[in-house]
Coordinates of C-alpha atoms in Angstrom, one line a residue:
Chain A
M1 CA -9.9 -19.2 17.9
T2 CA -11.1 -22.8 17.6
A3 CA -14.1 -22.9 19.7
R4 CA -15.2 -26.5 20.4
R5 CA -18.9 -27.4 20.7
A6 CA -19.7 -28.7 24.2
S7 CA -20.8 -32.3 24.2
A8 CA -23.4 -33.9 26.5
P9 CA -22.2 -36.7 28.7
S10 CA -22.1 -39.8 26.6
G11 CA -25.2 -41.8 25.7
E12 CA -27.8 -39.4 27.0
G13 CA -28.9 -37.6 23.9
E14 CA -31.4 -34.8 24.4
A15 CA -32.3 -35.6 28.0
G16 CA -30.3 -32.7 29.6
I17 CA -31.3 -31.5 33.0
H18 CA -34.4 -32.9 34.7
G19 CA -35.5 -31.5 38.0
Q20 CA -38.5 -33.3 39.4
A21 CA -40.7 -31.7 42.2
L22 CA -37.8 -29.8 43.7
S23 CA -38.4 -28.2 47.1
K24 CA -35.9 -26.6 49.4
S25 CA -36.5 -25.3 52.9
Y26 CA -34.2 -24.0 55.7
G27 CA -34.6 -24.2 59.4
S28 CA -36.5 -26.5 61.7
A29 CA -39.8 -28.1 60.6
R30 CA -41.8 -25.7 62.7
R31 CA -40.0 -22.5 61.5
A32 CA -39.1 -23.7 58.1
V33 CA -38.4 -21.0 55.4
H34 CA -39.4 -22.4 52.0
A35 CA -37.1 -21.1 49.3
V36 CA -38.3 -23.4 46.5
R37 CA -41.5 -25.3 46.4
D38 CA -42.4 -28.2 44.0
V39 CA -40.6 -26.9 41.0
S40 CA -40.2 -29.2 38.0
L41 CA -37.8 -28.1 35.3
K42 CA -36.4 -29.6 32.1
V43 CA -33.4 -28.2 30.1
R44 CA -32.6 -29.8 26.8
S45 CA -29.0 -30.5 25.8
S46 CA -27.5 -27.3 24.2
E47 CA -30.4 -25.2 25.3
F48 CA -30.0 -21.8 26.9
L49 CA -32.5 -21.4 29.7
A50 CA -33.0 -18.2 31.6
I51 CA -34.7 -18.0 35.0
I52 CA -36.2 -14.7 36.1
G53 CA -38.1 -13.7 39.2
P54 CA -38.3 -11.2 42.0
S55 CA -35.3 -10.7 44.2
G56 CA -34.9 -13.3 46.9
C57 CA -37.5 -15.6 45.3
G58 CA -35.3 -18.7 45.4
K59 CA -33.8 -18.6 41.8
T60 CA -30.2 -18.9 43.1
T61 CA -31.2 -21.8 45.5
L62 CA -32.7 -23.6 42.5
L63 CA -29.5 -23.1 40.5
R64 CA -27.3 -24.2 43.5
M65 CA -29.4 -27.4 43.7
V66 CA -28.7 -28.1 40.0
A67 CA -24.9 -27.4 40.7
G68 CA -25.0 -29.9 43.6
L69 CA -24.1 -27.1 46.0
E70 CA -27.4 -27.5 47.9
T71 CA -29.3 -30.7 48.5
P72 CA -33.1 -30.6 47.8
T73 CA -35.3 -31.1 50.8
S74 CA -37.5 -33.2 48.4
G75 CA -37.4 -34.0 44.7
T76 CA -34.7 -35.2 42.4
I77 CA -32.3 -33.8 39.9
S78 CA -30.9 -35.7 37.0
C79 CA -28.2 -34.4 34.7
W80 CA -28.0 -36.7 31.7
G81 CA -29.0 -39.5 34.0
R82 CA -26.4 -38.6 36.7
S83 CA -26.7 -36.8 39.9
P84 CA -25.2 -33.2 40.1
A85 CA -22.4 -34.6 42.4
E86 CA -21.5 -37.2 39.8
L87 CA -21.4 -34.5 37.1
A88 CA -19.2 -32.4 39.4
R89 CA -16.8 -35.3 39.9
E90 CA -16.5 -35.6 36.1
H91 CA -15.7 -31.9 35.9
R92 CA -18.6 -31.3 33.5
I93 CA -20.1 -28.2 35.3
G94 CA -18.9 -24.7 34.7
M95 CA -20.2 -22.0 36.9
V96 CA -20.1 -18.1 37.0
F97 CA -21.2 -16.2 40.1
Q98 CA -22.2 -12.6 40.5
D99 CA -19.0 -12.1 42.4
P100 CA -16.3 -13.3 39.9
A101 CA -14.6 -15.1 42.8
L102 CA -11.1 -14.9 41.5
L103 CA -7.9 -15.8 43.4
P104 CA -6.5 -12.3 44.4
W105 CA -2.9 -13.6 44.4
A106 CA -3.0 -15.1 40.8
S107 CA -3.0 -13.5 37.4
L108 CA -6.1 -13.8 35.2
R109 CA -4.4 -16.6 33.3
R110 CA -3.6 -18.5 36.5
N111 CA -7.2 -18.0 37.6
V112 CA -8.4 -19.7 34.4
E113 CA -5.9 -22.5 34.9
F114 CA -7.2 -22.8 38.5
V115 CA -10.1 -25.1 37.6
Y116 CA -7.7 -27.7 36.3
R117 CA -5.9 -27.7 39.7
A118 CA -9.3 -27.7 41.4
A119 CA -10.1 -30.8 39.4
G120 CA -6.7 -32.4 40.3
R121 CA -5.4 -32.1 36.7
R122 CA -2.5 -30.4 35.0
P123 CA -3.6 -27.2 33.2
D124 CA -4.0 -27.6 29.4
H125 CA -2.2 -24.4 28.3
E126 CA -3.6 -24.5 24.8
R127 CA -7.2 -24.7 26.1
V128 CA -6.4 -21.9 28.6
H129 CA -5.1 -19.8 25.8
E130 CA -8.2 -20.5 23.7
A131 CA -10.6 -19.7 26.5
L132 CA -8.8 -16.4 27.2
D133 CA -8.9 -15.6 23.5
L134 CA -12.6 -16.5 23.4
V135 CA -13.4 -13.8 25.9
G136 CA -10.8 -11.3 24.4
L137 CA -8.4 -11.4 27.3
T138 CA -5.2 -12.8 25.8
S139 CA -3.2 -9.6 25.9
L140 CA -4.3 -8.8 29.5
A141 CA -4.0 -12.3 31.0
H142 CA -0.9 -11.2 33.0
L143 CA -3.0 -8.8 35.1
R144 CA -4.0 -9.6 38.7
P145 CA -7.7 -9.3 39.5
H146 CA -7.3 -6.0 41.4
E147 CA -5.6 -4.5 38.3
A148 CA -8.5 -5.5 36.1
S149 CA -11.9 -3.9 35.6
G150 CA -15.1 -5.5 36.7
G151 CA -15.9 -6.5 33.1
M152 CA -12.5 -8.1 32.7
R153 CA -12.9 -10.0 36.0
Q154 CA -16.3 -11.3 34.9
R155 CA -14.9 -12.3 31.5
T156 CA -12.1 -14.2 33.3
A157 CA -14.7 -16.0 35.3
L158 CA -16.5 -16.9 32.1
A159 CA -13.3 -18.2 30.5
R160 CA -12.6 -20.2 33.7
A161 CA -16.1 -21.7 33.5
L162 CA -15.7 -22.7 29.8
V163 CA -12.1 -23.8 29.8
M164 CA -12.8 -27.5 30.7
E165 CA -15.5 -27.7 28.0
P166 CA -18.4 -28.2 30.5
S167 CA -21.6 -29.9 29.5
L168 CA -23.5 -27.7 31.8
L169 CA -22.9 -23.9 32.2
L170 CA -24.5 -22.3 35.2
L171 CA -24.6 -18.5 35.4
D172 CA -25.8 -16.9 38.6
E173 CA -26.5 -13.2 37.8
P174 CA -23.0 -13.0 36.3
F175 CA -23.3 -9.4 35.2
G176 CA -25.6 -8.2 38.0
A177 CA -22.9 -6.0 39.6
L178 CA -21.8 -4.3 36.4
D179 CA -22.8 -1.0 35.0
A180 CA -25.4 -0.9 32.2
I181 CA -22.9 -0.3 29.3
T182 CA -20.5 -3.0 30.4
R183 CA -23.4 -5.4 31.0
R184 CA -24.8 -4.8 27.5
R185 CA -21.4 -5.4 25.9
L186 CA -20.8 -8.6 27.9
N187 CA -24.3 -9.9 27.0
G188 CA -23.2 -9.6 23.4
E189 CA -20.0 -11.4 24.1
L190 CA -21.7 -14.1 26.1
E191 CA -24.1 -14.7 23.2
R192 CA -21.2 -14.9 20.8
V193 CA -19.2 -17.3 23.0
W194 CA -22.3 -19.4 23.8
T195 CA -23.1 -19.7 20.1
A196 CA -19.6 -20.9 19.4
V197 CA -19.6 -23.5 22.2
R198 CA -23.3 -24.2 22.9
P199 CA -23.1 -25.8 26.4
T200 CA -26.4 -26.5 28.1
T201 CA -26.9 -23.3 30.0
V202 CA -29.0 -22.0 32.9
L203 CA -28.9 -18.3 33.6
I204 CA -30.3 -16.6 36.6
T205 CA -31.0 -12.9 36.1
H206 CA -33.0 -10.0 37.4
S207 CA -33.1 -8.5 33.9
V208 CA -36.0 -9.5 31.6
E209 CA -34.2 -7.9 28.7
E210 CA -31.0 -9.9 29.4
A211 CA -33.0 -13.1 29.7
V212 CA -34.7 -12.5 26.3
M213 CA -31.5 -11.4 24.6
L214 CA -29.6 -14.5 25.6
A215 CA -32.0 -17.4 26.2
D216 CA -33.9 -19.9 24.0
R217 CA -36.5 -20.1 26.8
V218 CA -37.3 -18.0 29.8
V219 CA -38.8 -19.4 33.0
V220 CA -40.7 -16.8 35.1
M221 CA -40.8 -17.6 38.8
S222 CA -43.0 -16.4 41.5
D223 CA -42.0 -14.7 44.8
R224 CA -40.8 -17.0 47.6
P225 CA -41.3 -19.9 47.8
A226 CA -40.3 -20.0 44.1
T227 CA -42.8 -21.7 41.8
I228 CA -42.9 -21.6 38.0
L229 CA -45.4 -19.0 36.8
R230 CA -44.8 -19.3 33.1
E231 CA -42.4 -20.5 30.5
V232 CA -41.8 -18.3 27.5
T233 CA -40.1 -19.5 24.3
V234 CA -37.9 -16.8 22.7
P235 CA -38.7 -16.7 19.0
L236 CA -35.5 -14.8 18.0
A237 CA -32.9 -16.2 15.6
R238 CA -29.2 -16.4 16.5
P239 CA -27.1 -14.4 16.4
R240 CA -29.5 -12.2 18.2
P241 CA -30.2 -8.8 16.6
T242 CA -28.3 -5.8 18.0
V243 CA -31.2 -3.6 17.1
L244 CA -34.1 -4.6 19.3
D245 CA -37.2 -5.4 17.2
E246 CA -40.9 -5.9 17.8
T247 CA -40.5 -9.6 18.5
F248 CA -37.9 -8.9 21.2
R249 CA -40.2 -6.2 22.8
D250 CA -43.3 -8.6 22.6
T251 CA -41.3 -11.4 24.3
V252 CA -40.1 -9.0 27.1
R253 CA -43.7 -7.8 27.5
E254 CA -44.9 -11.4 27.8
C255 CA -42.4 -12.1 30.6
M256 CA -43.2 -8.8 32.3
E257 CA -46.9 -9.7 32.3
A258 CA -46.1 -13.0 33.9
L259 CA -44.0 -11.4 36.6
D260 CA -46.8 -8.8 37.3
A261 CA -49.6 -11.4 37.4
Chain B
M1 CA 7.8 11.6 44.5
P2 CA 5.1 12.4 47.1
S3 CA 5.5 8.8 48.4
L4 CA 9.3 9.3 48.7
R5 CA 8.8 12.6 50.5
R6 CA 6.2 11.0 52.9
R7 CA 8.6 8.1 53.6
A8 CA 11.5 10.5 54.3
G9 CA 9.2 12.5 56.6
T10 CA 8.2 9.3 58.5
S11 CA 11.9 8.3 58.9
L12 CA 12.8 11.7 60.2
L13 CA 10.0 11.7 62.6
G14 CA 11.1 8.2 63.8
L15 CA 14.7 9.4 64.3
A16 CA 13.5 12.5 66.1
S17 CA 11.4 10.4 68.5
L18 CA 14.3 8.1 69.2
A19 CA 16.6 11.0 69.9
A20 CA 14.1 12.5 72.2
A21 CA 13.7 9.2 74.1
L22 CA 17.5 8.8 74.4
L23 CA 17.7 12.4 75.7
V24 CA 15.0 11.8 78.4
W25 CA 16.8 8.5 79.3
D26 CA 20.1 10.3 79.7
R27 CA 18.7 13.1 81.8
F28 CA 16.9 10.5 84.0
A29 CA 20.0 8.4 84.4
S30 CA 22.2 11.3 85.3
G31 CA 19.8 12.7 87.9
A32 CA 20.6 12.7 91.6
G33 CA 20.1 9.3 93.3
R34 CA 19.4 7.5 90.1
G35 CA 22.3 5.1 90.3
D36 CA 20.1 2.1 89.5
V37 CA 19.6 3.4 86.0
A38 CA 22.6 3.1 83.7
S39 CA 23.6 6.2 81.7
L40 CA 23.6 6.2 77.9
D41 CA 27.3 6.5 78.0
A42 CA 27.8 3.4 80.3
V43 CA 25.4 1.3 78.2
G44 CA 27.2 2.3 75.0
R45 CA 30.6 1.4 76.5
L46 CA 29.3 -2.0 77.6
L47 CA 27.8 -2.7 74.2
V48 CA 31.2 -2.1 72.7
D49 CA 33.4 -3.7 75.3
R50 CA 31.4 -6.9 75.8
H51 CA 29.9 -7.2 72.4
E52 CA 31.2 -10.8 71.9
L53 CA 29.3 -12.0 75.0
L54 CA 26.2 -10.1 74.1
V55 CA 26.2 -11.2 70.4
A56 CA 26.7 -14.9 71.5
A57 CA 23.9 -14.6 74.1
A58 CA 21.6 -12.8 71.5
A59 CA 22.3 -15.6 69.0
V60 CA 21.2 -18.3 71.5
T61 CA 18.0 -16.4 72.5
L62 CA 17.1 -15.5 68.9
G63 CA 17.5 -19.1 67.9
E64 CA 15.2 -20.3 70.6
A65 CA 12.7 -17.5 69.8
A66 CA 12.8 -18.4 66.1
L67 CA 12.2 -22.1 66.8
G68 CA 9.4 -21.1 69.3
L69 CA 7.8 -18.7 66.8
L70 CA 7.9 -21.4 64.1
T71 CA 6.4 -24.1 66.5
G72 CA 3.8 -21.7 67.8
T73 CA 2.9 -20.6 64.3
V74 CA 2.5 -24.1 63.0
F75 CA 0.4 -25.1 66.1
A76 CA -1.7 -21.9 65.8
V77 CA -2.4 -22.3 62.1
V78 CA -3.4 -25.9 62.5
A79 CA -5.6 -25.0 65.4
A80 CA -7.2 -22.1 63.4
W81 CA -7.9 -24.5 60.5
A82 CA -9.4 -27.0 62.9
A83 CA -11.6 -24.2 64.4
H84 CA -12.6 -23.2 60.9
V85 CA -13.6 -26.6 59.6
T86 CA -15.1 -28.0 62.9
A87 CA -17.9 -25.8 64.1
G88 CA -17.9 -27.3 67.6
A89 CA -14.1 -26.9 68.1
R90 CA -14.0 -23.2 67.6
G91 CA -15.0 -22.1 71.1
P92 CA -12.9 -24.6 73.0
L93 CA -9.8 -23.9 70.9
Q94 CA -10.2 -20.1 71.3
H95 CA -10.4 -20.6 75.1
L96 CA -7.4 -22.9 75.1
M97 CA -5.3 -20.4 73.2
L98 CA -6.4 -17.6 75.5
I99 CA -5.7 -19.6 78.6
C100 CA -2.2 -20.5 77.4
Y101 CA -1.5 -16.9 76.5
A102 CA -2.9 -15.5 79.8
V103 CA -1.1 -17.9 82.2
P104 CA 2.1 -16.1 83.5
L105 CA 5.1 -17.9 81.9
V106 CA 7.0 -17.7 85.2
A107 CA 4.3 -19.7 86.8
L108 CA 4.6 -22.4 84.2
G109 CA 8.4 -22.7 84.8
P110 CA 8.2 -25.3 87.6
L111 CA 5.8 -27.4 85.6
L112 CA 8.0 -27.3 82.5
T113 CA 11.1 -28.0 84.5
A114 CA 9.6 -31.1 85.9
S115 CA 8.3 -32.3 82.5
V116 CA 10.7 -31.4 79.7
D117 CA 14.4 -30.9 79.1
R118 CA 15.5 -27.6 80.4
G119 CA 17.0 -26.6 77.0
A120 CA 13.5 -26.9 75.5
I121 CA 11.8 -24.5 78.0
P122 CA 12.7 -21.3 76.2
V123 CA 11.4 -22.7 72.9
I124 CA 8.1 -23.8 74.5
A125 CA 7.7 -20.5 76.3
A126 CA 8.3 -18.6 73.0
A127 CA 5.8 -20.9 71.2
I128 CA 3.2 -20.3 73.9
S129 CA 3.7 -16.5 73.7
A130 CA 3.5 -16.5 69.9
A131 CA 0.5 -18.7 69.4
L132 CA -2.5 -16.5 70.2
P133 CA -1.8 -13.6 67.8
V134 CA -1.1 -16.0 64.9
F135 CA -4.2 -18.1 65.8
S136 CA -6.5 -15.1 65.8
S137 CA -5.1 -13.8 62.5
A138 CA -5.1 -17.2 60.7
E139 CA -8.6 -17.9 61.9
A140 CA -9.7 -14.6 60.3
G141 CA -7.8 -15.5 57.2
F142 CA -9.5 -18.9 56.8
G143 CA -12.8 -17.2 57.2
A144 CA -12.0 -14.5 54.7
V145 CA -11.8 -16.9 51.7
R146 CA -14.6 -16.0 49.3
E147 CA -17.7 -18.3 49.3
G148 CA -17.7 -18.3 45.5
L149 CA -14.2 -19.9 45.4
R150 CA -15.3 -22.6 47.8
D151 CA -18.4 -23.2 45.7
L152 CA -16.2 -23.4 42.6
L153 CA -14.0 -26.1 44.1
T154 CA -17.1 -28.0 45.2
V155 CA -18.5 -27.8 41.6
H156 CA -15.2 -29.3 40.4
G157 CA -15.5 -32.2 42.9
A158 CA -12.5 -31.0 45.1
G159 CA -12.3 -32.5 48.5
R160 CA -11.3 -30.9 51.8
W161 CA -7.5 -31.5 51.3
R162 CA -7.5 -29.8 47.9
R163 CA -9.5 -26.9 49.2
L164 CA -7.0 -26.5 52.0
V165 CA -4.0 -26.6 49.7
L166 CA -5.3 -24.6 46.8
L167 CA -7.5 -22.1 48.6
E168 CA -7.4 -21.8 52.3
V169 CA -3.7 -21.8 53.1
P170 CA -2.8 -19.3 50.3
G171 CA -5.9 -17.2 51.3
A172 CA -5.0 -17.1 55.0
L173 CA -1.3 -16.3 54.3
P174 CA -1.4 -12.5 54.5
Y175 CA -3.4 -12.8 57.7
A176 CA -1.0 -15.3 59.2
I177 CA 2.0 -13.1 58.3
D178 CA 0.3 -10.1 59.9
G179 CA -0.3 -12.2 63.0
I180 CA 3.4 -13.4 63.1
K181 CA 4.4 -9.8 63.0
F182 CA 2.6 -9.2 66.3
A183 CA 3.9 -12.5 67.7
V184 CA 7.6 -11.6 67.3
P185 CA 8.1 -9.5 70.4
G186 CA 6.1 -12.0 72.5
A187 CA 8.2 -14.9 71.2
L188 CA 11.5 -13.1 72.1
L189 CA 10.2 -12.2 75.6
G190 CA 9.0 -15.8 76.0
A191 CA 12.4 -17.2 75.1
L192 CA 14.0 -14.7 77.5
I193 CA 11.8 -15.7 80.4
G194 CA 12.2 -19.4 79.5
E195 CA 15.9 -19.0 79.9
W196 CA 15.5 -18.2 83.6
F197 CA 14.7 -21.9 84.3
G198 CA 18.1 -23.4 84.4
V199 CA 19.5 -22.6 80.9
E200 CA 23.2 -21.7 80.9
R201 CA 23.4 -19.2 78.0
G202 CA 21.2 -16.4 76.5
L203 CA 20.1 -12.9 77.0
G204 CA 17.7 -14.1 79.8
V205 CA 20.6 -15.5 81.7
L206 CA 22.5 -12.3 81.3
L207 CA 19.5 -10.3 82.5
V208 CA 19.1 -12.4 85.6
S209 CA 22.8 -12.2 86.3
G210 CA 22.8 -8.4 85.9
L211 CA 19.7 -8.0 88.2
R212 CA 21.3 -10.2 90.9
E213 CA 24.6 -8.3 90.8
G214 CA 23.2 -4.8 90.4
Q215 CA 24.8 -4.3 87.0
S216 CA 22.3 -1.8 85.7
D217 CA 24.4 -1.2 82.5
L218 CA 24.2 -4.9 81.6
V219 CA 20.5 -5.1 82.3
T220 CA 19.9 -1.9 80.2
A221 CA 22.1 -3.2 77.4
V222 CA 20.2 -6.5 77.2
S223 CA 16.9 -4.6 77.2
V224 CA 18.2 -2.4 74.4
L225 CA 19.2 -5.4 72.4
V226 CA 15.8 -7.1 72.9
V227 CA 13.9 -4.0 71.9
V228 CA 16.1 -3.4 68.8
T229 CA 15.9 -7.0 67.7
S230 CA 12.2 -7.2 68.2
S231 CA 11.7 -4.0 66.2
A232 CA 13.9 -5.2 63.4
V233 CA 12.2 -8.6 63.1
Y234 CA 8.8 -6.9 63.4
A235 CA 9.8 -4.5 60.6
L236 CA 10.9 -7.4 58.4
F237 CA 7.6 -9.2 58.8
A238 CA 5.7 -6.0 58.4
R239 CA 7.5 -5.5 55.1
W240 CA 6.7 -9.0 54.0
A241 CA 3.1 -8.6 55.0
R242 CA 2.9 -5.3 53.0
T243 CA 4.4 -7.0 49.9
V244 CA 2.0 -9.9 50.0
Q245 CA -1.0 -7.5 50.5
R246 CA 0.1 -5.2 47.7
R247 CA 0.3 -8.1 45.3
R248 CA -3.2 -9.0 46.2
G249 CA -4.5 -5.5 46.0
I250 CA -5.3 -5.4 49.7
T251 CA -5.1 -1.9 51.2
G252 CA -4.6 -1.3 54.9
S253 CA -4.1 -4.0 57.6
V254 CA -5.9 -7.3 57.1
T255 CA -6.4 -7.8 60.8

C-alpha cells in the first residue's frame, strides 16, 4: 500500500485551522440555546486534535462549524486562510460520522467511490483500491452495507473520508456505536492509517482513553455551552504503545481531572 | 427449504380462497331471482367467445392506465421533492393532492370534456387517481435519506442538483415503487371511468354498454378482467419493490 502524506493547501505552512471566538446558539434571541460560547481553537497542520467533553456539550456543533455544516452565530473560522465552505469546494475535507452513512444500495467499493461523484469527478480507481487496502477491506469491497459488520461499515466510512487525500479529517465519534473490542481494534487501525497519511485531524469522542490513545493534543470542554476547560498535550511517541504505560495513565488522569473540575 | 414450503403454503391458501370466492359467486348467481348476476359458466363462455373484443378493449384501457400511471407518478415525485425542499410548499401540496384524489372523477368529467381532448380524459383520470399514493410514499422516501449522507455531500461542495441525482432520487426509489404498487388499481379504475366521457373503445365503454343493455355476463367479465389485471400488475410492482428492498437490506414494507 502506498499511503500518501496529506498536504496542507498550498502556501499556508503551519497555520492549519484557526477558530476565533466561536459561538453558536439556536432559537430566537429571547429563548436562545447556547451550544458553543466564545471558543477559540487552533489546530496545526498534520496535528491530531481530540475534543472531549460531557454528552450534549456542543462538541459536535463545534466540529460541524469547522466542516462548514453550521454557520457560527459569531466568530470566524479559517482553514489555511480559507473559509470552510471554500475548503469544501476544493474537496479538501474528509468526514466520518458516528453513523457511517453509507449508501444502502451500493457496495462498499462504490461507497468509497461515491465522494468522487459527490465532488463531480470521475472515480480514481487506483486511489479507491489504495484506500480500501489501507483499511483492510480489499477482499470485502463487493459487500453491501447491510452484509457488512458495524466495524467494516465504519472502516468503509474512514476509507471514503481518506480517498481524496483531504487536508482536514473530521471524525465525529466515529466508533461511538461499536462494541469495546471492535472499537479498540479500530483505534489501532486509525492510528496506523493516520500515521501513514497524517492529515490534520479533529476527533470528537466521549472516551478519554480513545482521545489520549490517538491524539497529539486533547481539548477538554465544559458542559453546555461548550467552553474550553483545559488543553492537554499527549507526551506519547508514535506508533502508540499497545501496552498502556504510566504516561498514558497520567495523561488520562489529567483529562479526567479537567472534566471533573 | 422452509422458505419454499412457506411459499407453497401461501400459494395453496390463495388458490383455496379463490376457489371459495368462485363457489360463493356461483351459488349466488344460480339462486332464485338473481338473474342480474351472471353465472360463472356464462362469464367463462363470454370470455372465450368474445375474447378478441375483450383483449382489444383491455389493451386500450391498459395503455391509458399505464400512461396515466406514468404521468401521475412523475407529477407526484416532482411534487414530493418540491414539498421536501421547500418547507412552505409541503402543506399546500399535500392538500392539493388530497383534494384531487377526493373529488369524484365522475364529477370532473364535464370539466375535462370542456377543456381537453376526449381521448386524453382516461389518461388524466388515471393520473389523478394514481398521484396521491405515489406522492405520500415518495415524500416519505425523500425524508428517509440519512442526514449523514446529506452532510457528506455538503462537505464535498455538492449543490442541490447533485444531491437530488446522487442521493435523493435513488434513496426515494423503494418508497416510490411501493407507492406505485398501491396506485395501480386506482389508475386502472381511473382510466375506466375516464372512458365514460365520449371515448369509443376500452373496458369502460364495454362496461357502460353492458350496464345499459342489461348484459350482466359482459359487465361481470369486464370486472373480472379489471381485477385480474390489477392484481397481476400489483404483483409485478410488489415483486420489484421486494427485490429493491432486499438489495438494500430493508426488511418489511417501507411505507
